[in-house]
mmCIF file of C-alpha atoms in Angstrom:
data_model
loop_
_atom_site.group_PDB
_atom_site.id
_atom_site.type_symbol
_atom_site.label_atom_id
_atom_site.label_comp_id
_atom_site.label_asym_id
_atom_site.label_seq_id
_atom_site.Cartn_x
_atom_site.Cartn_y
_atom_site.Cartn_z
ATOM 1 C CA UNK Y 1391 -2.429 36.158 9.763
ATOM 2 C CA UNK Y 1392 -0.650 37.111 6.044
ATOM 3 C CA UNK Y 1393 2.278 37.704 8.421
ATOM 4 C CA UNK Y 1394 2.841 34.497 9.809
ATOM 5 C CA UNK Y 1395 6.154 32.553 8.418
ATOM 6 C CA UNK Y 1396 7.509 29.212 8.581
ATOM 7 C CA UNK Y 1397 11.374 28.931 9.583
ATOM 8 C CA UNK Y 1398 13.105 26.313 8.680
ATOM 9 C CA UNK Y 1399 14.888 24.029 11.611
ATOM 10 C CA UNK Y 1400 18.299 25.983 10.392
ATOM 11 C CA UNK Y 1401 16.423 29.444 11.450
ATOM 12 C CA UNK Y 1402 15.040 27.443 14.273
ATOM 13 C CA UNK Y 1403 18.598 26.456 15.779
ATOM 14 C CA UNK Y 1404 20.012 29.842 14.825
ATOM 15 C CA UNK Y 1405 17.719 32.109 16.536
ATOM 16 C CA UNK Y 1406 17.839 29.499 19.532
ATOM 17 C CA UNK Y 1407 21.560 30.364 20.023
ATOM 18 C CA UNK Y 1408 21.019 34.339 19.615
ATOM 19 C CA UNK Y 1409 19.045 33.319 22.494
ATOM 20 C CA UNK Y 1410 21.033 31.747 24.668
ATOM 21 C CA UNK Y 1411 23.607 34.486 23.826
ATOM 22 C CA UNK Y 1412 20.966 36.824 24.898
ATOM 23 C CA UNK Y 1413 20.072 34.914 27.834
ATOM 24 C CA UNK Y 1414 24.137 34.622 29.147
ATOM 25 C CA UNK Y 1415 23.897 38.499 28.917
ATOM 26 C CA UNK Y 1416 20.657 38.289 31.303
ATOM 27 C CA UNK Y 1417 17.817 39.590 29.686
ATOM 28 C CA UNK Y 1418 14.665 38.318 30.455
ATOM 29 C CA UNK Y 1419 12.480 35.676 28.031
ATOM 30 C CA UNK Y 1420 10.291 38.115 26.574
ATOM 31 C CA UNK Y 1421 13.133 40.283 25.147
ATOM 32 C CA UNK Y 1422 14.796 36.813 24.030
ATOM 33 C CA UNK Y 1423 11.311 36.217 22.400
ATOM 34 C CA UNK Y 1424 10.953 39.944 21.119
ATOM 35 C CA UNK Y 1425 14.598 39.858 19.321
ATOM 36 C CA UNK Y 1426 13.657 37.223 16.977
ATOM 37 C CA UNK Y 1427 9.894 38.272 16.268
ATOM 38 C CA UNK Y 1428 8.721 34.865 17.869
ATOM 39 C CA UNK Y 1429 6.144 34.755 20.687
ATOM 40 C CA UNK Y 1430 7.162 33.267 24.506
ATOM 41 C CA UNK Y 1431 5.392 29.334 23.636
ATOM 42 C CA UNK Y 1432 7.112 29.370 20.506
ATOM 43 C CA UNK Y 1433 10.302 29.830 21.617
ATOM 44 C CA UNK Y 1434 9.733 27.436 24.517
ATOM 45 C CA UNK Y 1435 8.554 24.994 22.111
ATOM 46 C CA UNK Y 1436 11.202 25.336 19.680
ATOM 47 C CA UNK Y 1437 13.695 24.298 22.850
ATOM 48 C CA UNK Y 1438 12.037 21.527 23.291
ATOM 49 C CA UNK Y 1439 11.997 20.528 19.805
ATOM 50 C CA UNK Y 1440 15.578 21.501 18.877
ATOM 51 C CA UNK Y 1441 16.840 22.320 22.262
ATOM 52 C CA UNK Y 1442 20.782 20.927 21.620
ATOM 53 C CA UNK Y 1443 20.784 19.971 17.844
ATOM 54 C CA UNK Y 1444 23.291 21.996 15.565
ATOM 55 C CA UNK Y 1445 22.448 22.956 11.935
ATOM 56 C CA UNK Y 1446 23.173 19.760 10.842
ATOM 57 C CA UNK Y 1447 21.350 17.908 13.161
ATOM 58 C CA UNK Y 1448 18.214 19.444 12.434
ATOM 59 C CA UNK Y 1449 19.011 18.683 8.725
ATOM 60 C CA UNK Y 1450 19.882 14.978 9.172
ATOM 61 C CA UNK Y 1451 16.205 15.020 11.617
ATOM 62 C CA UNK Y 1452 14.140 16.271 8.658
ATOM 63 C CA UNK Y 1453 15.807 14.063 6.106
ATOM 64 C CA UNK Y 1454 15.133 10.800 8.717
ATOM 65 C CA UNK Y 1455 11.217 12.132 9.359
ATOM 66 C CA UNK Y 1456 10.821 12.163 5.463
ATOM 67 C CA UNK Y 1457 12.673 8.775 5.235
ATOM 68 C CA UNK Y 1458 10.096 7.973 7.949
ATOM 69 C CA UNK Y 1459 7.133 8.718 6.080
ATOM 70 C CA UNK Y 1460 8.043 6.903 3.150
ATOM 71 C CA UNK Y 1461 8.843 3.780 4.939
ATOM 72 C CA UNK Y 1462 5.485 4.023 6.660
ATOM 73 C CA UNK Y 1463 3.783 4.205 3.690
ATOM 74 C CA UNK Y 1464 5.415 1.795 2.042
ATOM 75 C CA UNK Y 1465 4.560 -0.874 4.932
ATOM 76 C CA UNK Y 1466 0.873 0.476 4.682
ATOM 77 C CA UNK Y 1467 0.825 -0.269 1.197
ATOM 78 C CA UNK Y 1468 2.435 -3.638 1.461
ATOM 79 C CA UNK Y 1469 0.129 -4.625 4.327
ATOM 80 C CA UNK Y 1470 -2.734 -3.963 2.024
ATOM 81 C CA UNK Y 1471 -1.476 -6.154 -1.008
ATOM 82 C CA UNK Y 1472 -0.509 -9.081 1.778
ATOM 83 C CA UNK Y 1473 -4.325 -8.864 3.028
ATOM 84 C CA UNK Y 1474 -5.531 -9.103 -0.718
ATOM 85 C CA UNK Y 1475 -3.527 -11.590 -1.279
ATOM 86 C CA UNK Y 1476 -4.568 -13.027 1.597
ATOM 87 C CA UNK Y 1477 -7.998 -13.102 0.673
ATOM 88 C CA UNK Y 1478 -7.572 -14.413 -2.813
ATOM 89 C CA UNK Y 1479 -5.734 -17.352 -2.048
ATOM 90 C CA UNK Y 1480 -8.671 -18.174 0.461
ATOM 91 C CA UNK Y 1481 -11.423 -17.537 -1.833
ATOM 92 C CA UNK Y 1482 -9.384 -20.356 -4.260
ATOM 93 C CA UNK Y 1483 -9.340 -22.808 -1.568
ATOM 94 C CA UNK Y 1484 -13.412 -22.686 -1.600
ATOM 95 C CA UNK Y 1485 -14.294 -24.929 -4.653
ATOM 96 C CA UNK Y 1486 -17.397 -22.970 -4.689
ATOM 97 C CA UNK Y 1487 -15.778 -19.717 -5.380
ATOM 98 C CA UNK Y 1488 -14.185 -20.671 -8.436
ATOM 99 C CA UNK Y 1489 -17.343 -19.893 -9.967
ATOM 100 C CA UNK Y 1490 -20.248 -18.284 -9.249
ATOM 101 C CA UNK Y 1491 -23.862 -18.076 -10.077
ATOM 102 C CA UNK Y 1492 -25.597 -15.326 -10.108
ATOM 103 C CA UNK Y 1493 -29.484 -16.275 -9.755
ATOM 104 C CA UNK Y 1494 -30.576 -12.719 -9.862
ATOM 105 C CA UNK Y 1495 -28.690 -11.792 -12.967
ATOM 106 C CA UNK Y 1496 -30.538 -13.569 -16.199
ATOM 107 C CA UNK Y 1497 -29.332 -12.829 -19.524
ATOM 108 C CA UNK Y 1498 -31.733 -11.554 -22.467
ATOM 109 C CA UNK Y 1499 -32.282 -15.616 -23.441
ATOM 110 C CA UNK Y 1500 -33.094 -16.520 -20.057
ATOM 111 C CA UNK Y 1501 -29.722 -18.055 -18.835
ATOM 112 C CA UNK Y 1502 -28.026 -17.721 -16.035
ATOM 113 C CA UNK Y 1503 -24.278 -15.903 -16.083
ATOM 114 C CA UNK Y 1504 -21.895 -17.651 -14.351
ATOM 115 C CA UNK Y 1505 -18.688 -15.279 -13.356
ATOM 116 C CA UNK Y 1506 -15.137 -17.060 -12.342
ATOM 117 C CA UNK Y 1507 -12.866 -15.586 -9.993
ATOM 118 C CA UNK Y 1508 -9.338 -14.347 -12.321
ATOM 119 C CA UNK Y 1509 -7.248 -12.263 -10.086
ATOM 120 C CA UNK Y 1510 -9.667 -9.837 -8.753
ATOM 121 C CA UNK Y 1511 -11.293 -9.302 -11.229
ATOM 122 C CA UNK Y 1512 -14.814 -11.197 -12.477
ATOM 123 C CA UNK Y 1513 -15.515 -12.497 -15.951
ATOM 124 C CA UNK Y 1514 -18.334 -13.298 -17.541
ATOM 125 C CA UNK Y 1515 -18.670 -17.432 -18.260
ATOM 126 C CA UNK Y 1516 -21.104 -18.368 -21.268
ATOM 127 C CA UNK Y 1517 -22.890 -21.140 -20.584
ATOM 128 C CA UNK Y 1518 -22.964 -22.434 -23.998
ATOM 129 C CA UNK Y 1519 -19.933 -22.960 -24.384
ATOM 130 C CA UNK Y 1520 -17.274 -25.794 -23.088
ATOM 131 C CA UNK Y 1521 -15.955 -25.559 -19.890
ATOM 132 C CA UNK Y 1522 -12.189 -25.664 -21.077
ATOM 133 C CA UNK Y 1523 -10.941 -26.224 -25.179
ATOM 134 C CA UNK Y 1524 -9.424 -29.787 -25.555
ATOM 135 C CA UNK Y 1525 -6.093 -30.010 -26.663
ATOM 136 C CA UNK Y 1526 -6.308 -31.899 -30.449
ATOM 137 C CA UNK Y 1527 -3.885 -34.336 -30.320
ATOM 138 C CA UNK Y 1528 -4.805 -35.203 -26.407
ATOM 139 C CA UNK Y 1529 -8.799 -36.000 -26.711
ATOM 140 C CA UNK Y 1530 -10.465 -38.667 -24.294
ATOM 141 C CA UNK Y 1531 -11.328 -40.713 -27.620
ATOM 142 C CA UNK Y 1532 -8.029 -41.103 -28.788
ATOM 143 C CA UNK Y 1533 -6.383 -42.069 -25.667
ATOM 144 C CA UNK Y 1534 -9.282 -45.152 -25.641
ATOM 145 C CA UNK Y 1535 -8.042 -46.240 -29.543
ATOM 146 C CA UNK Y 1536 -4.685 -46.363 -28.089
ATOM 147 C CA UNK Y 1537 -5.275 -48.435 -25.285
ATOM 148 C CA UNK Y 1538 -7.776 -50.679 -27.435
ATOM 149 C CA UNK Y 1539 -4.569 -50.971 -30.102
ATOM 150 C CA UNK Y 1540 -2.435 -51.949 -27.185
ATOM 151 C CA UNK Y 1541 -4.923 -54.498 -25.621
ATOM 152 C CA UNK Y 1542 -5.352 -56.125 -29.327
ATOM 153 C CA UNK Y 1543 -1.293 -56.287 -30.281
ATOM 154 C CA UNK Y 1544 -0.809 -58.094 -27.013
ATOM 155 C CA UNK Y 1545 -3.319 -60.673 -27.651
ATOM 156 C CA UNK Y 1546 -1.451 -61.617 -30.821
#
């Protein structure tokens, strides 16, 4: 089939009216087929197709299918982010989720690692160390001198 071609909707349209010009005249729709080297079911579905577009038409219809395409791709792709997002902000309502243990996964000392939920991705937690740094000038130890200062100053 090396001599198969593709024709544009332009070719399409124009051979369509050489056919109906062909057709006024009264010759039958295997010479109207024969004139522009297309079979009998692919003229009859190129009517159907294009059967009253002009050149432009058929332009404007390919530029609207690609515009099509791109749209429906685009709403596939934001479907899929809305259904991840989806499912992260439900595995953050799950206190549980936040972090979690893997029992089957020991470390070279022994220890379990503990993975927390960033994003979609996993990291690694060290047991070892703190759960979260503590601002200097805000530690739990100074905020009791404070209100020990306060209690004394208002005794006196």
């Amino acid at each position: 089939m090396a001599g198969r071609k593709r024709h544009t909707p332009e070719q399409i349209i124009r051979k369509l009216r050489q056919g109906d010009e062909l057709a006024a005249t009264g010759a039958d729709v295997e010479e109207i087929a024969r004139q522009p080297d297309v079979s009998v079911p692919t003229l009859y579905n190129w009517r159907k197709q294009y059967g009253g577009m002009k050149a432009d038409d058929a332009k404007e219809f390919k530029e609207l299918k690609n515009e099509n395409a791109q749209l429906k791709k685009l709403l596939a792709e934001a479907e899929l982010e809305k259904a991840a997002l989806k499912e992260i902000a439900k595995g953050n309502s799950e206190p549980d989720r936040q972090t979690k243990r893997r029992d089957d996964a020991p470390r070279n000392d022994g220890a379990l690692t503990a993975f927390r939920l960033q994003g979609r991705r996993a990291t690694a937690i060290d047991p070892t160390q703190p759960a979260y740094e503590e601002h200097p000038g805000r530690s739990g130890r100074g905020s009791a001198e404070v209100v020990a200062r306060l209690g004394q100053s208002q005794c006196t």
